[in-house]
CSV table of C-alpha atoms in Angstrom, one decimal:
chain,number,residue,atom,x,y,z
U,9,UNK,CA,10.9,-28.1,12.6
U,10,UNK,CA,7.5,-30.1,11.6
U,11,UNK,CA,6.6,-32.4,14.1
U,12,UNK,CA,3.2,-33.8,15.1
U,13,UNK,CA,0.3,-31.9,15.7
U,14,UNK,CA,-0.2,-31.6,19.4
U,15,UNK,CA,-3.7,-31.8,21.0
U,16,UNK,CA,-5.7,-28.8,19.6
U,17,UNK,CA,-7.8,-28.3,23.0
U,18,UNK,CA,-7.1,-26.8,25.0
U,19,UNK,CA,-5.6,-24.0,23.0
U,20,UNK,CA,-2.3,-22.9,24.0
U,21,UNK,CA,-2.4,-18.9,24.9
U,22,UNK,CA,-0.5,-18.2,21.6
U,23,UNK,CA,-3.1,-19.6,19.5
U,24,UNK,CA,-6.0,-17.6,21.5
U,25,UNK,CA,-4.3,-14.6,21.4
U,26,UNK,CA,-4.0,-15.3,17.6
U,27,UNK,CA,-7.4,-16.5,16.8
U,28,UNK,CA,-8.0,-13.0,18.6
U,29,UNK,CA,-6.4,-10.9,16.1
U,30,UNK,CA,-7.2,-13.0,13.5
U,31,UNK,CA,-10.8,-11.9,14.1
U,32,UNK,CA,-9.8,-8.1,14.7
U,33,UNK,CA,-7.7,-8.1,11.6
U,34,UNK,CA,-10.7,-9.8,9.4
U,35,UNK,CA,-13.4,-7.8,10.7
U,36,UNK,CA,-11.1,-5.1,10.1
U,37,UNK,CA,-10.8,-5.3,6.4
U,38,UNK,CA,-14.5,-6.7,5.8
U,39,UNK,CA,-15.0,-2.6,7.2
U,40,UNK,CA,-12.2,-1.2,4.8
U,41,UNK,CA,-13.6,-2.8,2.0
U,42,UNK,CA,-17.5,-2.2,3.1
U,43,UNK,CA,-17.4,1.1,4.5
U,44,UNK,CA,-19.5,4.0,3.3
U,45,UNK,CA,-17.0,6.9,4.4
U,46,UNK,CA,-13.7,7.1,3.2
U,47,UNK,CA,-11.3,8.2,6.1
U,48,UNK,CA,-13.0,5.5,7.9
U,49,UNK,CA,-11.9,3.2,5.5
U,50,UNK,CA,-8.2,4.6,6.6
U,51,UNK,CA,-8.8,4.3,10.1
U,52,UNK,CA,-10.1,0.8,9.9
U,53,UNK,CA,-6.6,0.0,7.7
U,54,UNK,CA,-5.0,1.3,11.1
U,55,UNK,CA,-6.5,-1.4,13.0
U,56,UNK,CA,-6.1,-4.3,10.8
U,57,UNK,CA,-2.6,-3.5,10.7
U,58,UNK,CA,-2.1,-3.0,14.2
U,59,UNK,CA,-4.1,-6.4,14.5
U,60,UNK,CA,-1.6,-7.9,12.2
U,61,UNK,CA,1.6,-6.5,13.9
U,62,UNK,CA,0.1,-8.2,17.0
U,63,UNK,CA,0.0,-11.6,14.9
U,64,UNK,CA,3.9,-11.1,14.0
U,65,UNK,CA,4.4,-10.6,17.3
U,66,UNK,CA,2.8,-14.2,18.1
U,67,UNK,CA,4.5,-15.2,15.6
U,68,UNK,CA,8.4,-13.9,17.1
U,69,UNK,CA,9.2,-11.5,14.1
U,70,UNK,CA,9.9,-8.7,16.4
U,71,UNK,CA,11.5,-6.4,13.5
U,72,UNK,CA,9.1,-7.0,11.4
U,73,UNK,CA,6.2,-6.0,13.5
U,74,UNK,CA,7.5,-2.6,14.5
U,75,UNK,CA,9.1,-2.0,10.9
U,76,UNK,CA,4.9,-3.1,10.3
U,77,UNK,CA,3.8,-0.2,13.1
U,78,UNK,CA,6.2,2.0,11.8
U,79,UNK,CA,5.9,2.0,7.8
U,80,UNK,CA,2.2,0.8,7.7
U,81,UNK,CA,0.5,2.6,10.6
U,82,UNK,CA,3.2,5.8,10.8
U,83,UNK,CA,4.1,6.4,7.1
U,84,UNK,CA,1.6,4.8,4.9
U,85,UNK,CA,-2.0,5.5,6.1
U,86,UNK,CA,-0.9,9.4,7.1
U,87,UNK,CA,-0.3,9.3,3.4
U,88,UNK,CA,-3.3,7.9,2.5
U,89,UNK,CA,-5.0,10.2,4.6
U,90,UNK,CA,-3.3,13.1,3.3
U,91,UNK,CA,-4.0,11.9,-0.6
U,92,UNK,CA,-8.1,11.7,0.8
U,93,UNK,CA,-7.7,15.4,2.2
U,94,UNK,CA,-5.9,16.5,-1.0
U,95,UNK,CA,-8.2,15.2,-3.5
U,96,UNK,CA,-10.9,16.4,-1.8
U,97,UNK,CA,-12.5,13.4,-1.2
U,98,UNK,CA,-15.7,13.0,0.4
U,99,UNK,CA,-15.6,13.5,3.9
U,100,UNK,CA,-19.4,12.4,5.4
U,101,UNK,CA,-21.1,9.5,4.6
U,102,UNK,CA,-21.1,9.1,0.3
U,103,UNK,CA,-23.1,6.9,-1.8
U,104,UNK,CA,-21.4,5.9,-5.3
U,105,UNK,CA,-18.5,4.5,-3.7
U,106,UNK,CA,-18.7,0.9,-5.6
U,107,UNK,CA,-18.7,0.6,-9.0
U,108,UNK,CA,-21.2,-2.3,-10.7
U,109,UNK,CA,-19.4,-5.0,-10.7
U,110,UNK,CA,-20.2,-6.8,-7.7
U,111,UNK,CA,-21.0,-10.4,-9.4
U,112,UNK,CA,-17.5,-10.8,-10.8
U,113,UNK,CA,-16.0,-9.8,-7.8
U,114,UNK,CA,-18.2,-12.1,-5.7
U,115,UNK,CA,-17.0,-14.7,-8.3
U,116,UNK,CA,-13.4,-14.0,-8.5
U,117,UNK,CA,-13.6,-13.7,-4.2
U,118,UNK,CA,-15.0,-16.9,-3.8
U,119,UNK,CA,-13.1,-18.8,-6.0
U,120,UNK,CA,-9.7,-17.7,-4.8
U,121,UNK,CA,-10.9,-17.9,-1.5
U,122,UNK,CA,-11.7,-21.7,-2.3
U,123,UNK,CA,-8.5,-22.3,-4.1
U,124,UNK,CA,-6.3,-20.6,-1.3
U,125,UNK,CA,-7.8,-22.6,1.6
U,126,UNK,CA,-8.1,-25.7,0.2
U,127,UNK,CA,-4.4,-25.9,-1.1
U,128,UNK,CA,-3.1,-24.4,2.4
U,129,UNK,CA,-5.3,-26.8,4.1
U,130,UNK,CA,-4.1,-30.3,2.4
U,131,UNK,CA,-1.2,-29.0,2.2
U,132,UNK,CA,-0.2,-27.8,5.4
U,133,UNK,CA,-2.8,-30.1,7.5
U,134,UNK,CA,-0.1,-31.3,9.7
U,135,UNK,CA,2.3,-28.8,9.8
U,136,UNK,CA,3.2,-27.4,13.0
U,137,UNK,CA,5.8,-25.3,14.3
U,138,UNK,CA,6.5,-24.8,18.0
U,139,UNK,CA,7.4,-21.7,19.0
U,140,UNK,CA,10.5,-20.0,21.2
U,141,UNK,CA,11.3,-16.5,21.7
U,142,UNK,CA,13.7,-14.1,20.0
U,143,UNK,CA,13.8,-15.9,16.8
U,144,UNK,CA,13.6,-12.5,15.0
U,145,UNK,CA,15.1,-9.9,16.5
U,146,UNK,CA,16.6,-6.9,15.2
U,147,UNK,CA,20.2,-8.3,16.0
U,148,UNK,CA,19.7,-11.5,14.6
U,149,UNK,CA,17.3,-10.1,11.6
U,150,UNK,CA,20.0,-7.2,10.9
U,151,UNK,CA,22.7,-10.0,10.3
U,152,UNK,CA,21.2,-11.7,8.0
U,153,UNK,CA,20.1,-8.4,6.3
U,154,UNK,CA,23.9,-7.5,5.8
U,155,UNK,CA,25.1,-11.0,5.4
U,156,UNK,CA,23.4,-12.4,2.9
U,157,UNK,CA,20.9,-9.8,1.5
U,158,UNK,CA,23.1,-6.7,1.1
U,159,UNK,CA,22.8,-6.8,-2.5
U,160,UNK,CA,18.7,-6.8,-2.4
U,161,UNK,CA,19.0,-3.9,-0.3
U,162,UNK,CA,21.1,-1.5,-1.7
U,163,UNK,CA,19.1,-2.2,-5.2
U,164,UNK,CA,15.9,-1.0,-2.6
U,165,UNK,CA,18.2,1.9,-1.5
U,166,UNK,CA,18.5,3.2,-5.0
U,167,UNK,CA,14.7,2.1,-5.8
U,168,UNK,CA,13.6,4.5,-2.7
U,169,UNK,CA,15.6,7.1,-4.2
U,170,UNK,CA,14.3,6.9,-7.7
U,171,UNK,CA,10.4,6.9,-5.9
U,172,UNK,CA,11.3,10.4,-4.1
U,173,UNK,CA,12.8,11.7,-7.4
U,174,UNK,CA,9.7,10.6,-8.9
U,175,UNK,CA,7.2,11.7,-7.0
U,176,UNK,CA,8.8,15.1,-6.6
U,177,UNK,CA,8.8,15.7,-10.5
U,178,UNK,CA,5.5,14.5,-10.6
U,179,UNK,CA,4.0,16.9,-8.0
U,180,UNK,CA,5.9,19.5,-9.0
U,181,UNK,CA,3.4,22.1,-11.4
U,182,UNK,CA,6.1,24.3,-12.6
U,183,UNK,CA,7.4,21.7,-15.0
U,184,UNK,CA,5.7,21.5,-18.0
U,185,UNK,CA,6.2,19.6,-21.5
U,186,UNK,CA,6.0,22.0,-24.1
U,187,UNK,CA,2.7,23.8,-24.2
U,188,UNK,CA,1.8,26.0,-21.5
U,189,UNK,CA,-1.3,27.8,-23.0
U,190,UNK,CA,-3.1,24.3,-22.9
U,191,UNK,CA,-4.2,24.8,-19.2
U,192,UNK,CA,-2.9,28.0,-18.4
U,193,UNK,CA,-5.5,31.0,-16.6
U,194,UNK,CA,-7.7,32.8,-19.0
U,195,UNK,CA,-7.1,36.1,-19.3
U,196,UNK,CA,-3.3,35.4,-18.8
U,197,UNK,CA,-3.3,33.5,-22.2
U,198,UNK,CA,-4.0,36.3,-25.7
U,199,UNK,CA,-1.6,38.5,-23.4
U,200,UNK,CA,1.1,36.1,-23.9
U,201,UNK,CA,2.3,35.9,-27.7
U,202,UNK,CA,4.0,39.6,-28.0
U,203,UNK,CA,5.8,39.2,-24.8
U,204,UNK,CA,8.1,36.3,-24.5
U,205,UNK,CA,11.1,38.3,-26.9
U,206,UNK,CA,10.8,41.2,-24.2
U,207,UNK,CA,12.4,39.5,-20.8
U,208,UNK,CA,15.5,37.6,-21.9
U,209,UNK,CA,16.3,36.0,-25.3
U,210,UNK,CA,14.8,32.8,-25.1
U,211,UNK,CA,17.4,29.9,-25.5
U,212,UNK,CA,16.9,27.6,-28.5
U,213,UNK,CA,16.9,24.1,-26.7
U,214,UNK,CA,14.3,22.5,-25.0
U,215,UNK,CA,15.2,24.6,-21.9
U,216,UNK,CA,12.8,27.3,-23.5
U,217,UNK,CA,9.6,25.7,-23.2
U,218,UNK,CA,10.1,27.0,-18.7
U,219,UNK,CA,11.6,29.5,-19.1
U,220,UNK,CA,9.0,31.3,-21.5
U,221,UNK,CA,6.4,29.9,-19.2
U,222,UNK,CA,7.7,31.7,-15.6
U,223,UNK,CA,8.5,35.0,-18.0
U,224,UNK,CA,5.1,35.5,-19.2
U,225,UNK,CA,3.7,34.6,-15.7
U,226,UNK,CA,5.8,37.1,-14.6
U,227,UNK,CA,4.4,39.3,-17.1
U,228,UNK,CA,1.1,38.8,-17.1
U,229,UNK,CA,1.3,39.5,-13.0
U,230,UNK,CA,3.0,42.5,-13.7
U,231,UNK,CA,0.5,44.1,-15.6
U,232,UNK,CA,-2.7,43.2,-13.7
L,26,UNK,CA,-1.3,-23.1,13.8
L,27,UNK,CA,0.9,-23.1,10.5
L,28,UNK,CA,-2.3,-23.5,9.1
L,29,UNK,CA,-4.3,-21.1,11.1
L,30,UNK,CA,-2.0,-18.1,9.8
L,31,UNK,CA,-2.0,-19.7,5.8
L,32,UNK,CA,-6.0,-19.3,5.9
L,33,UNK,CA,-5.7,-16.0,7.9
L,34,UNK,CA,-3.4,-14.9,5.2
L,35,UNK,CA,-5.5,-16.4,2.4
L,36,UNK,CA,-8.8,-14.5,3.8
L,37,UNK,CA,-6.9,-10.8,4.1
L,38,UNK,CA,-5.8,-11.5,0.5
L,39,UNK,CA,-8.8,-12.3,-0.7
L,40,UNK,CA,-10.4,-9.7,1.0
L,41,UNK,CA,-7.9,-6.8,-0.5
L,42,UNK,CA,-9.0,-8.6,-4.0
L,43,UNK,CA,-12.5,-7.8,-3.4
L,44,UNK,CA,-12.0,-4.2,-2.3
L,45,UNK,CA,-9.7,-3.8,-5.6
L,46,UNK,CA,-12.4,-4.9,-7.8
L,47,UNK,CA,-15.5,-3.5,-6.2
L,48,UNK,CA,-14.3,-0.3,-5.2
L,49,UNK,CA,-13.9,3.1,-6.9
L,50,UNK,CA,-12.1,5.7,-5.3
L,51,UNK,CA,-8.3,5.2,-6.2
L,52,UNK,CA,-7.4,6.0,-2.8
L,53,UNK,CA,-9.5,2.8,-1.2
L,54,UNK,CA,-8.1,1.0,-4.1
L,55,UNK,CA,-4.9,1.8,-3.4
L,56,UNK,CA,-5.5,1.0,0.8
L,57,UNK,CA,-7.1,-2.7,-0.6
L,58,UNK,CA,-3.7,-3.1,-2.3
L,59,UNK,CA,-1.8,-2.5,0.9
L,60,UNK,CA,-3.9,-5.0,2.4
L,61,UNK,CA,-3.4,-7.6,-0.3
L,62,UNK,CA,0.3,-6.9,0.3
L,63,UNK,CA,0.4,-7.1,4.2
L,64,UNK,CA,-1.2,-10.8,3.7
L,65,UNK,CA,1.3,-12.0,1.5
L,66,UNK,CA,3.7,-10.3,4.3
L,67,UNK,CA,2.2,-12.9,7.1
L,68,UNK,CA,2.3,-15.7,5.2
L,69,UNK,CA,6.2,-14.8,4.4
L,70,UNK,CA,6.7,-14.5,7.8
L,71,UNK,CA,4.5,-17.9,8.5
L,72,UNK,CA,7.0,-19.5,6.2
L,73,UNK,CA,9.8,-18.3,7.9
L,74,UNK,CA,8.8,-19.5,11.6
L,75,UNK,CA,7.9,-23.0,9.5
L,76,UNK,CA,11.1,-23.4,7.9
L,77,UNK,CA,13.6,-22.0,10.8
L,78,UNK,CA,14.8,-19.5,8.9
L,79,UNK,CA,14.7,-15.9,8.6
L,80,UNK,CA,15.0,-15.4,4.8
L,81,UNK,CA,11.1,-14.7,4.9
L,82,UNK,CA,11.1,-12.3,7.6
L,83,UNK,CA,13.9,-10.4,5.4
L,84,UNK,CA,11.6,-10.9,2.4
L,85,UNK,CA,8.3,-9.5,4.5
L,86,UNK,CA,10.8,-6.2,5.3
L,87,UNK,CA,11.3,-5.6,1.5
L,88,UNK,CA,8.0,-6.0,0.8
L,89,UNK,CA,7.1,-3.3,3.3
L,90,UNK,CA,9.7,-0.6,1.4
L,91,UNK,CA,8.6,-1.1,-1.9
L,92,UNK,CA,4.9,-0.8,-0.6
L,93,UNK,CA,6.0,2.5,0.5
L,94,UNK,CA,8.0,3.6,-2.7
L,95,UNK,CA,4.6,2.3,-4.6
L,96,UNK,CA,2.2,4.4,-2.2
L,97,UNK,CA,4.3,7.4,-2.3
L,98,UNK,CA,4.1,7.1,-6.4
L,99,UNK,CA,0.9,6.6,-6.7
L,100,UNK,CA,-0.5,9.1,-4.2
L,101,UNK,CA,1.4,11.9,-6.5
L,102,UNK,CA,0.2,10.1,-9.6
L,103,UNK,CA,-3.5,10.5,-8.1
L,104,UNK,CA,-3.4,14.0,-7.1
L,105,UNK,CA,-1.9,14.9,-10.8
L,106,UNK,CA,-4.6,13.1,-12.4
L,107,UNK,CA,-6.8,15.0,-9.6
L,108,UNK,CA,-5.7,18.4,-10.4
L,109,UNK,CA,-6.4,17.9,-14.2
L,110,UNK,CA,-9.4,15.6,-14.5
L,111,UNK,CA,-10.9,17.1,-10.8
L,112,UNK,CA,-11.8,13.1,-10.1
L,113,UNK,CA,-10.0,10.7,-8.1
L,114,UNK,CA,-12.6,8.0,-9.4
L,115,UNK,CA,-10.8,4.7,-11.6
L,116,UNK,CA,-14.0,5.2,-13.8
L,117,UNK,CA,-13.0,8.7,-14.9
L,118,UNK,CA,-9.6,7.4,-16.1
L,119,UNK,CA,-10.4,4.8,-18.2
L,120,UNK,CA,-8.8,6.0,-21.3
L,121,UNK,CA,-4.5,6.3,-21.8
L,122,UNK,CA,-4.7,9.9,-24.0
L,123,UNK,CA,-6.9,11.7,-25.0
């Protein structure tokens, strides 16, 4: 597929409407990384990955830029936003937002930077690939999916599973290791040693440590 | 034009690192990460237009689920930390017990 580099001007429409993008999609994360107010930050993300799906586009991975609008733009940043809203971040314009270490990133930034370019430069100098349409379309792209990559994705079937699972125990508040007077309410707490033998008979396993916990909640709402 | 998309890719990643190590707000952390991950995404899909294959468009797509399976872990991880340290700030979670 590498042939000779063509004349570079004029510039084909592809690589206008890329250098286009290119520019939306850097300016775009220059904001995300720069901006002083945090759902901005989220917004901008929108845009640099809209600018990017654009650039998949150009670049005939047709799959891969919707599965880009669909996970990144649909799924992802309305997460993001949601974790901002639910930590109470910051809404308005906040100071405090970048912690002290700007030299070594500035250091580690332009270094890499260097590194990266130079190596994709001599190395890819004359590299060119002409372009024709449908290369990746879903047909095509789900073929080789379940062809030669089935095993890859059932492994990512059972990894999204596990990340549900996981995030579900992890959000959850009613399960607790074994202490629940470490960050239970305050007046709730002296009230709870001479109560637990009253609702049920506790069981002797592990399975206690709950079930004591949701009795003397019950309890304590009870008598208040 | 190869080339043009390496750079681009080079640029976003660099960027992403920057926003990771400056930033301190786990949430913008976690949205720099995404970015360093979508730049490694275009130049996997750069390969695969360069090579004539689609092996790297199939790679970009995994990519993109396990991005999701990390965001949706870390997003609960964040708001437990939140709801017992009342800080979503890196600083403030600098030590592994306590």
């Amino acid at each position: 597929m590498t042939s000779q580099v063509p004349d570079l001007w004029p510039p084909s429409a592809q690589e206008v409407v890329f250098l286009l993008l290119g520019v939306v999609a850097l300016g775009s994360a220059l904001l995300v990384v720069t901006t002083r107010q945090l759902v901005h930050a989220a917004l901008w993300l929108v845009v640099c990955f809209g600018a990017l799906a654009g650039g998949y586009l150009v670049l005939t991975a047709e799959f891969v830029a919707w599965v880009q609008v669909l996970i990144y733009v649909g799924a992802i940043v309305v997460l993001l936003l949601f974790g901002i809203m639910l930590t109470r971040a910051p809404i308005g314009r906040s100071a405090g937002l970048d912690s002290g270490n700007r030299v070594t990133a500035a250091t580690v930034a332009v270094g890499t930077a260097a590194v990266l370019v130079t190596v994709v430069v001599q190395g890819f100098a004359t590299a060119y690939t002409p372009l024709e349409p449908g290369g990746g379309a879903a047909a095509t792209l789900g073929a080789s999916i379940f062809r030669s990559w089935v095993l890859p994705f059932e492994a990512l079937s059972v990894l999204l599973l596990a990340a549900l699972i996981g995030a579900i125990v992890l959000s959850r508040t009613d399960i607790r290791p074994a202490n629940p007077a470490a960050d239970a309410g305050g007046p709730a707490a002296p009230t709870t040693p001479p109560h637990p033998p009253d609702p049920a008979p506790p069981p002797a396993d592990g399975s206690g440590a709950t079930a004591g916990e949701t009795g003397s909640g019950r309890v304590s709402r009870d008598g208040g | 034009m190869t080339t043009h998309y390496l750079v681009l890719s080079a640029l976003l990643f660099v960027i992403g690192g920057v926003g990771v190590l400056v930033r301190r707000n786990a949430i913008v952390v976690f949205m720099c990460v995404e970015l360093m991950l979508n730049a490694c995404n275009l130049a996997f899909v750069t390969f695969a237009r360069q090579n004539g294959n689609l092996d790297g468009q199939v790679i970009a797509f995994f990519v993109m689920i396990v991005a999701a399976a990390e965001v949706v872990i870390g997003l609960a991880i964040i708001v437990t930390i939140f709801r017992t340290r009342r800080s979503a700030s890196v600083d403030d979670v600098n030590l592994l017990k306590y």
